[in-house]
PDB file of C-alpha atoms in Angstrom:
ATOM      1  CA  MET T   1      69.420-150.280 161.122  1.00  0.00           C
ATOM      2  CA  ALA T   2      67.322-153.325 162.033  1.00  0.00           C
ATOM      3  CA  GLY T   3      66.274-155.563 159.139  1.00  0.00           C
ATOM      4  CA  GLU T   4      62.794-157.237 158.775  1.00  0.00           C
ATOM      5  CA  SER T   5      63.946-160.427 160.333  1.00  0.00           C
ATOM      6  CA  THR T   6      64.526-158.543 163.588  1.00  0.00           C
ATOM      7  CA  TYR T   7      60.838-158.639 164.271  1.00  0.00           C
ATOM      8  CA  HIS T   8      59.923-162.261 163.282  1.00  0.00           C
ATOM      9  CA  THR T   9      59.905-163.486 166.801  1.00  0.00           C
ATOM     10  CA  MET T  10      57.459-160.819 167.928  1.00  0.00           C
ATOM     11  CA  LEU T  11      54.782-161.425 165.278  1.00  0.00           C
ATOM     12  CA  ALA T  12      52.855-164.327 166.793  1.00  0.00           C
ATOM     13  CA  GLY T  13      52.734-162.628 170.194  1.00  0.00           C
ATOM     14  CA  LEU T  14      51.725-159.422 168.585  1.00  0.00           C
ATOM     15  CA  VAL T  15      48.786-161.030 166.859  1.00  0.00           C
ATOM     16  CA  ASP T  16      47.654-162.725 170.051  1.00  0.00           C
ATOM     17  CA  ASP T  17      47.830-159.246 171.769  1.00  0.00           C
ATOM     18  CA  LEU T  18      45.740-157.705 169.048  1.00  0.00           C
ATOM     19  CA  ILE T  19      43.077-160.385 169.476  1.00  0.00           C
ATOM     20  CA  ASP T  20      43.144-160.167 173.349  1.00  0.00           C
ATOM     21  CA  LYS T  21      42.626-156.440 173.196  1.00  0.00           C
ATOM     22  CA  GLY T  22      39.792-156.815 170.754  1.00  0.00           C
ATOM     23  CA  ILE T  23      41.653-154.870 168.038  1.00  0.00           C
ATOM     24  CA  ALA T  24      41.717-157.813 165.635  1.00  0.00           C
ATOM     25  CA  SER T  25      39.417-160.800 165.100  1.00  0.00           C
ATOM     26  CA  GLU T  26      39.055-163.907 162.992  1.00  0.00           C
ATOM     27  CA  ASP T  27      37.434-163.953 159.582  1.00  0.00           C
ATOM     28  CA  GLN T  28      37.484-167.074 157.359  1.00  0.00           C
ATOM     29  CA  ASN T  29      40.568-168.359 159.381  1.00  0.00           C
ATOM     30  CA  ALA T  30      42.500-165.097 158.955  1.00  0.00           C
ATOM     31  CA  ILE T  31      43.026-162.465 161.541  1.00  0.00           C
ATOM     32  CA  CYS T  32      41.959-158.990 160.607  1.00  0.00           C
ATOM     33  CA  VAL T  33      41.478-155.493 161.824  1.00  0.00           C
ATOM     34  CA  PHE T  34      38.230-154.043 160.715  1.00  0.00           C
ATOM     35  CA  PHE T  35      38.389-150.545 162.144  1.00  0.00           C
ATOM     36  CA  GLU T  36      34.783-150.682 163.284  1.00  0.00           C
ATOM     37  CA  ASP T  37      35.228-147.729 165.710  1.00  0.00           C
ATOM     38  CA  ASN T  38      36.795-145.490 163.129  1.00  0.00           C
ATOM     39  CA  PRO T  39      34.250-144.613 160.327  1.00  0.00           C
ATOM     40  CA  LYS T  40      36.782-142.867 158.069  1.00  0.00           C
ATOM     41  CA  LEU T  41      39.193-145.798 157.877  1.00  0.00           C
ATOM     42  CA  LYS T  42      36.283-148.279 157.651  1.00  0.00           C
ATOM     43  CA  LYS T  43      34.956-146.411 154.648  1.00  0.00           C
ATOM     44  CA  LEU T  44      38.295-145.709 152.910  1.00  0.00           C
ATOM     45  CA  GLY T  45      39.982-149.042 153.145  1.00  0.00           C
ATOM     46  CA  THR T  46      39.573-152.741 153.365  1.00  0.00           C
ATOM     47  CA  PRO T  47      40.261-154.528 156.613  1.00  0.00           C
ATOM     48  CA  MET T  48      43.994-155.029 157.358  1.00  0.00           C
ATOM     49  CA  ILE T  49      45.101-158.712 157.503  1.00  0.00           C
ATOM     50  CA  VAL T  50      47.675-159.325 160.139  1.00  0.00           C
ATOM     51  CA  ARG T  51      47.787-163.270 159.851  1.00  0.00           C
ATOM     52  CA  LYS T  52      46.661-165.058 156.742  1.00  0.00           C
ATOM     53  CA  SER T  53      44.420-168.153 156.915  1.00  0.00           C
ATOM     54  CA  ASP T  54      47.529-170.383 156.404  1.00  0.00           C
ATOM     55  CA  GLY T  55      49.263-168.751 159.427  1.00  0.00           C
ATOM     56  CA  ALA T  56      51.677-166.538 157.476  1.00  0.00           C
ATOM     57  CA  PHE T  57      52.221-162.923 158.579  1.00  0.00           C
ATOM     58  CA  LEU T  58      52.249-159.928 156.315  1.00  0.00           C
ATOM     59  CA  TYR T  59      54.085-156.630 155.896  1.00  0.00           C
ATOM     60  CA  ALA T  60      51.382-154.964 157.986  1.00  0.00           C
ATOM     61  CA  THR T  61      52.134-157.148 160.853  1.00  0.00           C
ATOM     62  CA  THR T  62      55.816-156.359 160.564  1.00  0.00           C
ATOM     63  CA  ASP T  63      55.166-152.626 160.336  1.00  0.00           C
ATOM     64  CA  ILE T  64      53.160-152.818 163.650  1.00  0.00           C
ATOM     65  CA  ALA T  65      55.895-154.782 165.256  1.00  0.00           C
ATOM     66  CA  THR T  66      58.448-152.254 164.140  1.00  0.00           C
ATOM     67  CA  VAL T  67      56.698-149.451 165.973  1.00  0.00           C
ATOM     68  CA  VAL T  68      56.458-151.419 169.092  1.00  0.00           C
ATOM     69  CA  HIS T  69      60.013-152.475 168.990  1.00  0.00           C
ATOM     70  CA  ARG T  70      61.258-149.057 168.419  1.00  0.00           C
ATOM     71  CA  TYR T  71      59.348-147.744 171.352  1.00  0.00           C
ATOM     72  CA  LYS T  72      60.406-150.347 173.842  1.00  0.00           C
ATOM     73  CA  HIS T  73      63.960-150.560 172.736  1.00  0.00           C
ATOM     74  CA  TYR T  74      64.789-147.009 171.729  1.00  0.00           C
ATOM     75  CA  ASN T  75      62.075-145.061 173.541  1.00  0.00           C
ATOM     76  CA  THR T  76      60.999-143.593 170.287  1.00  0.00           C
ATOM     77  CA  THR T  77      58.185-141.069 170.592  1.00  0.00           C
ATOM     78  CA  LYS T  78      57.871-139.785 166.952  1.00  0.00           C
ATOM     79  CA  ALA T  79      58.458-141.585 163.645  1.00  0.00           C
ATOM     80  CA  ILE T  80      58.298-140.044 160.087  1.00  0.00           C
ATOM     81  CA  TYR T  81      57.558-142.334 157.169  1.00  0.00           C
ATOM     82  CA  VAL T  82      58.758-141.111 153.791  1.00  0.00           C
ATOM     83  CA  VAL T  83      56.619-143.143 151.453  1.00  0.00           C
ATOM     84  CA  ASP T  84      54.778-143.094 148.039  1.00  0.00           C
ATOM     85  CA  LYS T  85      51.608-141.243 148.399  1.00  0.00           C
ATOM     86  CA  ARG T  86      49.783-144.450 147.541  1.00  0.00           C
ATOM     87  CA  GLN T  87      50.828-145.951 150.884  1.00  0.00           C
ATOM     88  CA  ILE T  88      49.117-143.165 153.012  1.00  0.00           C
ATOM     89  CA  LEU T  89      46.149-145.287 153.846  1.00  0.00           C
ATOM     90  CA  HIS T  90      48.300-148.214 154.980  1.00  0.00           C
ATOM     91  CA  PHE T  91      50.381-146.162 157.414  1.00  0.00           C
ATOM     92  CA  THR T  92      47.286-144.322 158.642  1.00  0.00           C
ATOM     93  CA  GLN T  93      45.894-147.717 159.611  1.00  0.00           C
ATOM     94  CA  ILE T  94      49.253-148.705 161.248  1.00  0.00           C
ATOM     95  CA  ALA T  95      49.158-145.537 163.300  1.00  0.00           C
ATOM     96  CA  TYR T  96      45.411-146.454 164.396  1.00  0.00           C
ATOM     97  CA  ILE T  97      46.447-149.888 165.401  1.00  0.00           C
ATOM     98  CA  THR T  98      49.608-148.923 167.457  1.00  0.00           C
ATOM     99  CA  ALA T  99      47.626-146.278 169.161  1.00  0.00           C
ATOM    100  CA  LYS T 100      44.961-148.944 170.163  1.00  0.00           C
ATOM    101  CA  LEU T 101      47.812-151.064 171.531  1.00  0.00           C
ATOM    102  CA  GLY T 102      48.719-148.190 173.691  1.00  0.00           C
ATOM    103  CA  ILE T 103      52.001-147.455 172.100  1.00  0.00           C
ATOM    104  CA  PRO T 104      52.541-143.530 172.428  1.00  0.00           C
ATOM    105  CA  VAL T 105      54.478-143.200 169.229  1.00  0.00           C
ATOM    106  CA  GLU T 106      53.306-140.325 166.938  1.00  0.00           C
ATOM    107  CA  LEU T 107      53.429-141.552 163.419  1.00  0.00           C
ATOM    108  CA  GLN T 108      53.511-138.942 160.575  1.00  0.00           C
ATOM    109  CA  VAL T 109      53.591-139.712 156.893  1.00  0.00           C
ATOM    110  CA  MET T 110      55.647-137.651 154.412  1.00  0.00           C
ATOM    111  CA  ASP T 111      54.152-138.738 151.170  1.00  0.00           C
ATOM    112  CA  PHE T 112      55.857-138.091 147.819  1.00  0.00           C
ATOM    113  CA  GLY T 113      54.686-138.322 144.082  1.00  0.00           C
ATOM    114  CA  ALA T 114      56.132-140.438 141.443  1.00  0.00           C
ATOM    115  CA  VAL T 115      58.911-139.531 138.951  1.00  0.00           C
ATOM    116  CA  LEU T 116      57.458-139.930 135.427  1.00  0.00           C
ATOM    117  CA  GLY T 117      59.104-140.436 132.038  1.00  0.00           C
ATOM    118  CA  GLN T 118      58.249-138.574 128.919  1.00  0.00           C
ATOM    119  CA  ASP T 119      55.278-140.992 128.335  1.00  0.00           C
ATOM    120  CA  GLY T 120      53.806-139.869 131.604  1.00  0.00           C
ATOM    121  CA  ARG T 121      54.396-143.245 133.176  1.00  0.00           C
ATOM    122  CA  PRO T 122      56.778-144.152 136.048  1.00  0.00           C
ATOM    123  CA  LEU T 123      60.391-143.666 134.865  1.00  0.00           C
ATOM    124  CA  LYS T 124      61.995-146.651 133.315  1.00  0.00           C
ATOM    125  CA  THR T 125      64.800-147.566 130.951  1.00  0.00           C
ATOM    126  CA  ARG T 126      64.226-148.120 127.186  1.00  0.00           C
ATOM    127  CA  GLU T 127      64.292-151.806 127.988  1.00  0.00           C
ATOM    128  CA  GLY T 128      61.382-151.304 130.360  1.00  0.00           C
ATOM    129  CA  THR T 129      63.283-151.966 133.538  1.00  0.00           C
ATOM    130  CA  VAL T 130      63.312-149.675 136.622  1.00  0.00           C
ATOM    131  CA  VAL T 131      66.036-147.004 136.459  1.00  0.00           C
ATOM    132  CA  THR T 132      68.654-147.547 139.168  1.00  0.00           C
ATOM    133  CA  LEU T 133      69.907-144.518 141.172  1.00  0.00           C
ATOM    134  CA  ALA T 134      73.581-145.390 140.438  1.00  0.00           C
ATOM    135  CA  SER T 135      72.914-145.452 136.638  1.00  0.00           C
ATOM    136  CA  LEU T 136      70.995-142.150 136.918  1.00  0.00           C
ATOM    137  CA  LEU T 137      73.792-140.313 138.746  1.00  0.00           C
ATOM    138  CA  ASP T 138      76.376-141.735 136.315  1.00  0.00           C
ATOM    139  CA  GLU T 139      74.267-140.354 133.384  1.00  0.00           C
ATOM    140  CA  ALA T 140      73.845-137.029 135.124  1.00  0.00           C
ATOM    141  CA  GLU T 141      77.703-136.586 135.498  1.00  0.00           C
ATOM    142  CA  LEU T 142      78.243-137.336 131.731  1.00  0.00           C
ATOM    143  CA  ARG T 143      75.535-134.879 130.644  1.00  0.00           C
ATOM    144  CA  ALA T 144      76.822-132.305 133.096  1.00  0.00           C
ATOM    145  CA  GLU T 145      80.293-132.439 131.638  1.00  0.00           C
ATOM    146  CA  GLN T 146      78.764-132.159 128.141  1.00  0.00           C
ATOM    147  CA  ARG T 147      76.807-129.248 129.169  1.00  0.00           C
ATOM    148  CA  ILE T 148      79.737-127.459 130.769  1.00  0.00           C
ATOM    149  CA  ARG T 149      81.735-127.848 127.556  1.00  0.00           C
ATOM    150  CA  GLU T 150      78.817-126.585 125.439  1.00  0.00           C
ATOM    151  CA  GLU T 151      78.428-123.539 127.552  1.00  0.00           C
ATOM    152  CA  GLY T 152      82.171-122.774 127.415  1.00  0.00           C
ATOM    153  CA  LEU T 153      82.374-122.469 131.168  1.00  0.00           C
ATOM    154  CA  ASP T 154      85.566-121.633 133.109  1.00  0.00           C
ATOM    155  CA  VAL T 155      86.398-125.123 134.408  1.00  0.00           C
ATOM    156  CA  SER T 156      90.022-126.372 134.113  1.00  0.00           C
ATOM    157  CA  ALA T 157      90.942-129.915 133.045  1.00  0.00           C
ATOM    158  CA  GLU T 158      92.082-130.606 136.605  1.00  0.00           C
ATOM    159  CA  ALA T 159      88.665-129.461 138.222  1.00  0.00           C
ATOM    160  CA  ILE T 160      86.361-131.146 135.609  1.00  0.00           C
ATOM    161  CA  GLU T 161      85.852-134.376 137.471  1.00  0.00           C
ATOM    162  CA  THR T 162      84.925-132.565 140.697  1.00  0.00           C
ATOM    163  CA  VAL T 163      82.770-130.064 138.993  1.00  0.00           C
ATOM    164  CA  LYS T 164      80.823-132.428 136.742  1.00  0.00           C
ATOM    165  CA  ARG T 165      79.989-134.480 139.763  1.00  0.00           C
ATOM    166  CA  ALA T 166      78.784-131.532 141.829  1.00  0.00           C
ATOM    167  CA  VAL T 167      76.797-130.282 138.888  1.00  0.00           C
ATOM    168  CA  GLY T 168      75.318-133.549 137.815  1.00  0.00           C
ATOM    169  CA  ILE T 169      74.426-134.914 141.192  1.00  0.00           C
ATOM    170  CA  GLY T 170      73.292-131.438 142.414  1.00  0.00           C
ATOM    171  CA  ALA T 171      71.000-131.167 139.336  1.00  0.00           C
ATOM    172  CA  VAL T 172      69.236-134.499 140.202  1.00  0.00           C
ATOM    173  CA  LYS T 173      68.787-133.548 143.837  1.00  0.00           C
ATOM    174  CA  TYR T 174      67.463-130.146 142.952  1.00  0.00           C
ATOM    175  CA  ALA T 175      65.116-131.471 140.224  1.00  0.00           C
ATOM    176  CA  ASP T 176      63.494-133.706 142.823  1.00  0.00           C
ATOM    177  CA  LEU T 177      63.413-131.266 145.724  1.00  0.00           C
ATOM    178  CA  HIS T 178      62.197-128.186 143.879  1.00  0.00           C
ATOM    179  CA  GLN T 179      58.921-129.979 143.045  1.00  0.00           C
ATOM    180  CA  ASN T 180      56.130-130.057 145.556  1.00  0.00           C
ATOM    181  CA  ARG T 181      57.045-133.608 146.976  1.00  0.00           C
ATOM    182  CA  GLN T 182      53.291-134.653 146.948  1.00  0.00           C
ATOM    183  CA  SER T 183      52.942-134.082 143.191  1.00  0.00           C
ATOM    184  CA  ASP T 184      54.124-136.448 140.346  1.00  0.00           C
ATOM    185  CA  TYR T 185      56.655-134.800 137.991  1.00  0.00           C
ATOM    186  CA  GLN T 186      58.108-135.438 134.634  1.00  0.00           C
ATOM    187  CA  PHE T 187      61.835-136.244 134.420  1.00  0.00           C
ATOM    188  CA  ASP T 188      63.479-134.112 131.902  1.00  0.00           C
ATOM    189  CA  TRP T 189      67.308-134.176 131.241  1.00  0.00           C
ATOM    190  CA  ASP T 190      67.343-130.905 129.359  1.00  0.00           C
ATOM    191  CA  LYS T 191      65.668-128.903 132.092  1.00  0.00           C
ATOM    192  CA  MET T 192      67.416-130.698 134.828  1.00  0.00           C
ATOM    193  CA  ILE T 193      71.072-129.912 133.696  1.00  0.00           C
ATOM    194  CA  SER T 194      70.540-126.452 132.483  1.00  0.00           C
ATOM    195  CA  PHE T 195      72.321-123.305 133.473  1.00  0.00           C
ATOM    196  CA  LYS T 196      69.160-121.288 132.886  1.00  0.00           C
ATOM    197  CA  GLY T 197      65.841-121.517 134.638  1.00  0.00           C
ATOM    198  CA  ASN T 198      64.900-123.101 137.976  1.00  0.00           C
ATOM    199  CA  SER T 199      67.569-125.715 138.169  1.00  0.00           C
ATOM    200  CA  GLY T 200      70.507-126.789 140.467  1.00  0.00           C
ATOM    201  CA  PRO T 201      73.198-125.741 137.881  1.00  0.00           C
ATOM    202  CA  TYR T 202      71.595-122.304 137.576  1.00  0.00           C
ATOM    203  CA  LEU T 203      71.999-121.632 141.375  1.00  0.00           C
ATOM    204  CA  GLN T 204      75.518-123.175 141.377  1.00  0.00           C
ATOM    205  CA  TYR T 205      76.393-120.827 138.489  1.00  0.00           C
ATOM    206  CA  ALA T 206      74.873-117.850 140.391  1.00  0.00           C
ATOM    207  CA  TYR T 207      77.257-118.630 143.293  1.00  0.00           C
ATOM    208  CA  ALA T 208      80.277-119.029 141.082  1.00  0.00           C
ATOM    209  CA  ARG T 209      79.444-115.773 139.372  1.00  0.00           C
ATOM    210  CA  ILE T 210      79.494-113.865 142.725  1.00  0.00           C
ATOM    211  CA  ARG T 211      82.931-115.467 143.593  1.00  0.00           C
ATOM    212  CA  SER T 212      84.198-114.210 140.222  1.00  0.00           C
ATOM    213  CA  ILE T 213      83.461-110.710 141.154  1.00  0.00           C
ATOM    214  CA  PHE T 214      85.735-110.943 144.162  1.00  0.00           C
ATOM    215  CA  ARG T 215      88.558-112.610 142.058  1.00  0.00           C
ATOM    216  CA  LYS T 216      88.305-109.797 139.384  1.00  0.00           C
ATOM    217  CA  GLY T 217      88.569-107.206 142.140  1.00  0.00           C
ATOM    218  CA  ASP T 218      91.397-109.174 143.719  1.00  0.00           C
ATOM    219  CA  ILE T 219      89.411-109.287 146.929  1.00  0.00           C
ATOM    220  CA  ASP T 220      89.631-112.147 149.304  1.00  0.00           C
ATOM    221  CA  PHE T 221      86.060-113.460 149.630  1.00  0.00           C
ATOM    222  CA  LYS T 222      86.246-115.134 152.951  1.00  0.00           C
ATOM    223  CA  SER T 223      88.023-112.252 154.768  1.00  0.00           C
ATOM    224  CA  PHE T 224      86.116-109.424 153.121  1.00  0.00           C
ATOM    225  CA  GLU T 225      84.155-107.338 155.786  1.00  0.00           C
ATOM    226  CA  SER T 226      82.342-104.101 155.467  1.00  0.00           C
ATOM    227  CA  GLN T 227      80.208-102.041 157.887  1.00  0.00           C
ATOM    228  CA  THR T 228      78.491-100.186 155.132  1.00  0.00           C
ATOM    229  CA  LEU T 229      75.274-101.245 153.585  1.00  0.00           C
ATOM    230  CA  THR T 230      73.526 -98.465 151.715  1.00  0.00           C
ATOM    231  CA  LEU T 231      70.611 -99.499 149.568  1.00  0.00           C
ATOM    232  CA  SER T 232      69.357 -96.882 147.106  1.00  0.00           C
ATOM    233  CA  ASP T 233      68.691 -98.696 143.727  1.00  0.00           C
ATOM    234  CA  GLU T 234      65.421-100.706 143.584  1.00  0.00           C
ATOM    235  CA  SER T 235      67.250-103.882 142.546  1.00  0.00           C
ATOM    236  CA  GLU T 236      69.459-103.465 145.740  1.00  0.00           C
ATOM    237  CA  ILE T 237      66.424-103.127 147.888  1.00  0.00           C
ATOM    238  CA  ASN T 238      64.567-106.054 146.336  1.00  0.00           C
ATOM    239  CA  LEU T 239      67.659-108.275 146.849  1.00  0.00           C
ATOM    240  CA  ALA T 240      68.123-107.312 150.443  1.00  0.00           C
ATOM    241  CA  LYS T 241      64.363-107.911 151.135  1.00  0.00           C
ATOM    242  CA  GLN T 242      64.776-111.449 149.631  1.00  0.00           C
ATOM    243  CA  LEU T 243      67.758-112.180 151.874  1.00  0.00           C
ATOM    244  CA  LEU T 244      65.788-111.276 154.923  1.00  0.00           C
ATOM    245  CA  ARG T 245      63.125-113.944 154.149  1.00  0.00           C
ATOM    246  CA  PHE T 246      65.548-116.808 154.520  1.00  0.00           C
ATOM    247  CA  ASP T 247      64.869-117.640 158.203  1.00  0.00           C
ATOM    248  CA  GLU T 248      61.087-117.638 157.649  1.00  0.00           C
ATOM    249  CA  CYS T 249      61.577-119.742 154.533  1.00  0.00           C
ATOM    250  CA  ILE T 250      63.615-122.361 156.423  1.00  0.00           C
ATOM    251  CA  HIS T 251      61.005-122.466 159.136  1.00  0.00           C
ATOM    252  CA  GLN T 252      58.165-122.978 156.780  1.00  0.00           C
ATOM    253  CA  ALA T 253      60.073-125.697 154.761  1.00  0.00           C
ATOM    254  CA  THR T 254      60.892-127.526 158.032  1.00  0.00           C
ATOM    255  CA  GLU T 255      57.522-127.247 159.666  1.00  0.00           C
ATOM    256  CA  ASN T 256      55.676-128.335 156.489  1.00  0.00           C
ATOM    257  CA  ARG T 257      58.492-130.672 155.363  1.00  0.00           C
ATOM    258  CA  LEU T 258      58.302-129.150 152.093  1.00  0.00           C
ATOM    259  CA  PRO T 259      61.842-128.530 150.616  1.00  0.00           C
ATOM    260  CA  HIS T 260      60.557-126.903 147.542  1.00  0.00           C
ATOM    261  CA  ILE T 261      59.821-123.781 149.632  1.00  0.00           C
ATOM    262  CA  LEU T 262      63.568-123.358 150.220  1.00  0.00           C
ATOM    263  CA  CYS T 263      64.296-124.084 146.483  1.00  0.00           C
ATOM    264  CA  ASP T 264      61.791-121.369 145.464  1.00  0.00           C
ATOM    265  CA  HIS T 265      63.470-118.939 147.813  1.00  0.00           C
ATOM    266  CA  LEU T 266      67.000-119.674 146.470  1.00  0.00           C
ATOM    267  CA  TYR T 267      65.863-119.428 142.829  1.00  0.00           C
ATOM    268  CA  ALA T 268      64.180-116.132 143.502  1.00  0.00           C
ATOM    269  CA  LEU T 269      67.380-114.892 145.313  1.00  0.00           C
ATOM    270  CA  ALA T 270      69.596-115.987 142.213  1.00  0.00           C
ATOM    271  CA  ARG T 271      67.235-114.144 139.736  1.00  0.00           C
ATOM    272  CA  LEU T 272      67.239-110.986 142.025  1.00  0.00           C
ATOM    273  CA  PHE T 273      70.970-111.048 142.115  1.00  0.00           C
ATOM    274  CA  SER T 274      71.224-111.328 138.365  1.00  0.00           C
ATOM    275  CA  HIS T 275      68.930-108.301 138.092  1.00  0.00           C
ATOM    276  CA  PHE T 276      71.041-106.330 140.636  1.00  0.00           C
ATOM    277  CA  TYR T 277      74.272-107.243 138.907  1.00  0.00           C
ATOM    278  CA  GLN T 278      72.890-106.048 135.519  1.00  0.00           C
ATOM    279  CA  HIS T 279      71.755-102.645 136.842  1.00  0.00           C
ATOM    280  CA  CYS T 280      74.353-101.906 139.617  1.00  0.00           C
ATOM    281  CA  PRO T 281      78.015-101.667 138.886  1.00  0.00           C
ATOM    282  CA  VAL T 282      80.021-103.273 141.718  1.00  0.00           C
ATOM    283  CA  LEU T 283      83.749-102.961 141.191  1.00  0.00           C
ATOM    284  CA  LYS T 284      83.615 -99.679 139.282  1.00  0.00           C
ATOM    285  CA  ALA T 285      81.321 -97.836 141.748  1.00  0.00           C
ATOM    286  CA  ASP T 286      82.557 -95.226 144.037  1.00  0.00           C
ATOM    287  CA  GLU T 287      84.398 -96.567 147.214  1.00  0.00           C
ATOM    288  CA  GLN T 288      81.421 -96.410 149.551  1.00  0.00           C
ATOM    289  CA  THR T 289      78.972 -97.818 146.971  1.00  0.00           C
ATOM    290  CA  ARG T 290      81.525-100.516 146.086  1.00  0.00           C
ATOM    291  CA  GLN T 291      81.891-101.707 149.682  1.00  0.00           C
ATOM    292  CA  SER T 292      78.151-101.887 150.137  1.00  0.00           C
ATOM    293  CA  ARG T 293      77.557-103.845 146.920  1.00  0.00           C
ATOM    294  CA  LEU T 294      80.282-106.129 147.627  1.00  0.00           C
ATOM    295  CA  LEU T 295      78.752-106.816 151.038  1.00  0.00           C
ATOM    296  CA  LEU T 296      75.354-107.448 149.384  1.00  0.00           C
ATOM    297  CA  ALA T 297      76.909-109.765 146.938  1.00  0.00           C
ATOM    298  CA  LYS T 298      78.760-111.738 149.694  1.00  0.00           C
ATOM    299  CA  LEU T 299      75.609-112.029 151.703  1.00  0.00           C
ATOM    300  CA  CYS T 300      73.903-113.483 148.668  1.00  0.00           C
ATOM    301  CA  ALA T 301      76.611-115.866 147.939  1.00  0.00           C
ATOM    302  CA  SER T 302      76.724-117.010 151.661  1.00  0.00           C
ATOM    303  CA  GLN T 303      72.875-117.575 151.687  1.00  0.00           C
ATOM    304  CA  LEU T 304      73.061-119.452 148.340  1.00  0.00           C
ATOM    305  CA  GLU T 305      75.904-121.663 149.815  1.00  0.00           C
ATOM    306  CA  LYS T 306      74.004-122.296 153.119  1.00  0.00           C
ATOM    307  CA  GLY T 307      70.733-123.067 151.357  1.00  0.00           C
ATOM    308  CA  LEU T 308      72.173-125.403 148.856  1.00  0.00           C
ATOM    309  CA  ALA T 309      74.058-127.123 151.659  1.00  0.00           C
ATOM    310  CA  ILE T 310      70.730-127.803 153.345  1.00  0.00           C
ATOM    311  CA  LEU T 311      69.606-129.418 150.230  1.00  0.00           C
ATOM    312  CA  GLY T 312      72.631-131.496 150.054  1.00  0.00           C
ATOM    313  CA  ILE T 313      74.156-129.616 147.037  1.00  0.00           C
ATOM    314  CA  ASP T 314      77.731-128.410 146.671  1.00  0.00           C
ATOM    315  CA  VAL T 315      78.587-125.012 145.452  1.00  0.00           C
ATOM    316  CA  ILE T 316      81.407-124.389 142.985  1.00  0.00           C
ATOM    317  CA  GLU T 317      83.696-121.379 143.296  1.00  0.00           C
ATOM    318  CA  ARG T 318      84.625-121.226 139.508  1.00  0.00           C
ATOM    319  CA  MET T 319      82.492-121.869 136.558  1.00  0.00           C
TER     320      MET T 319
END
C-alpha cells in the first residue's frame, strides 16, 4: 500500500500539467480549479486549491496524483472510495479533474454516515476522546461474555474465549452493516449484543439452534442428505420462499453496495426459521416429514453461515 509520500515528487509537475491544460489557473498567487464548465460543481462547491500561495500542496493535489499514479503504474480502471458522506463533494471534484486530465479511471464514492453516541453526537469516550477500534472490540468481547452468562447459554469453559470473541466482534460488525450505510446511527450496546431482535448474536444463535437439532437427533450435520423436500405447512413454505431469495439479495447488495440488504434477508430468514420450528415438529415427525424438515433446517443453517461469512461474521455451533 503506497503512503502519501509516494506522490510528493509528482505534485509540482501535476500542477504544471493542470495549468497547461487550462484546468487550473492562478488566483491571488494560489493555483485553483474553478469548475467553470461544470455548473453543478461550480454551484455546490468552492474552487479546489491545488497549490497554496506559499507554494505548499494540499490533500486534493495528492488525491489527484494518487489516481494518476494508480492508472500509470497498476493500470487501474476503477476505484471505489469508502468515505464519510461529508467528503462526497471533494471526491466528485477529484473525479472531474482526473477526467479532464484524460485519466480513464472510473471513480465511485461509497459514502457512509456517522456512528453517534447516546447524545446524538459522534461517538466518543467519557473523557471526550475518539473511541479506538481496539478498545471498542475489547469492550464488545467483555460484554458478550457477560450476556452469554446472563442468558445461561450452553458454552463450556473451554469454548468461552472463542465464543465471546465471535459474538462480540460479530455484534459490532453486524451493528454497522445492518444499517443503511448512508445513514447516521446511534451506538447502543444493549441492542448490539442481544440474542433477540435484529442483531448479530441473534443470527448466530439461530444457527447454533439448528445445529442443536441435529445433535439431539444424533445426526451428523455435515454428511446429512435427503432427496425429500415436501412443503405443506405455511411456515415451511414461507421459509423455503425466503431461502430462494438469497441469490437475488446478494446481487442487489453487491450492485448497490448496500450490505444491509443482506442483513435484512438473514434476519428475516432467522425469524421465519423460529416460526417454522415452533409450529413444525422436526425430530418427532414421521420419517418422510422428518427428512424433509431436517433438509429445510440444514438449508437454512447453510445459508445463514454463508451470509454471515460474507459479512465477515463467524458462526457458532453450540450456544
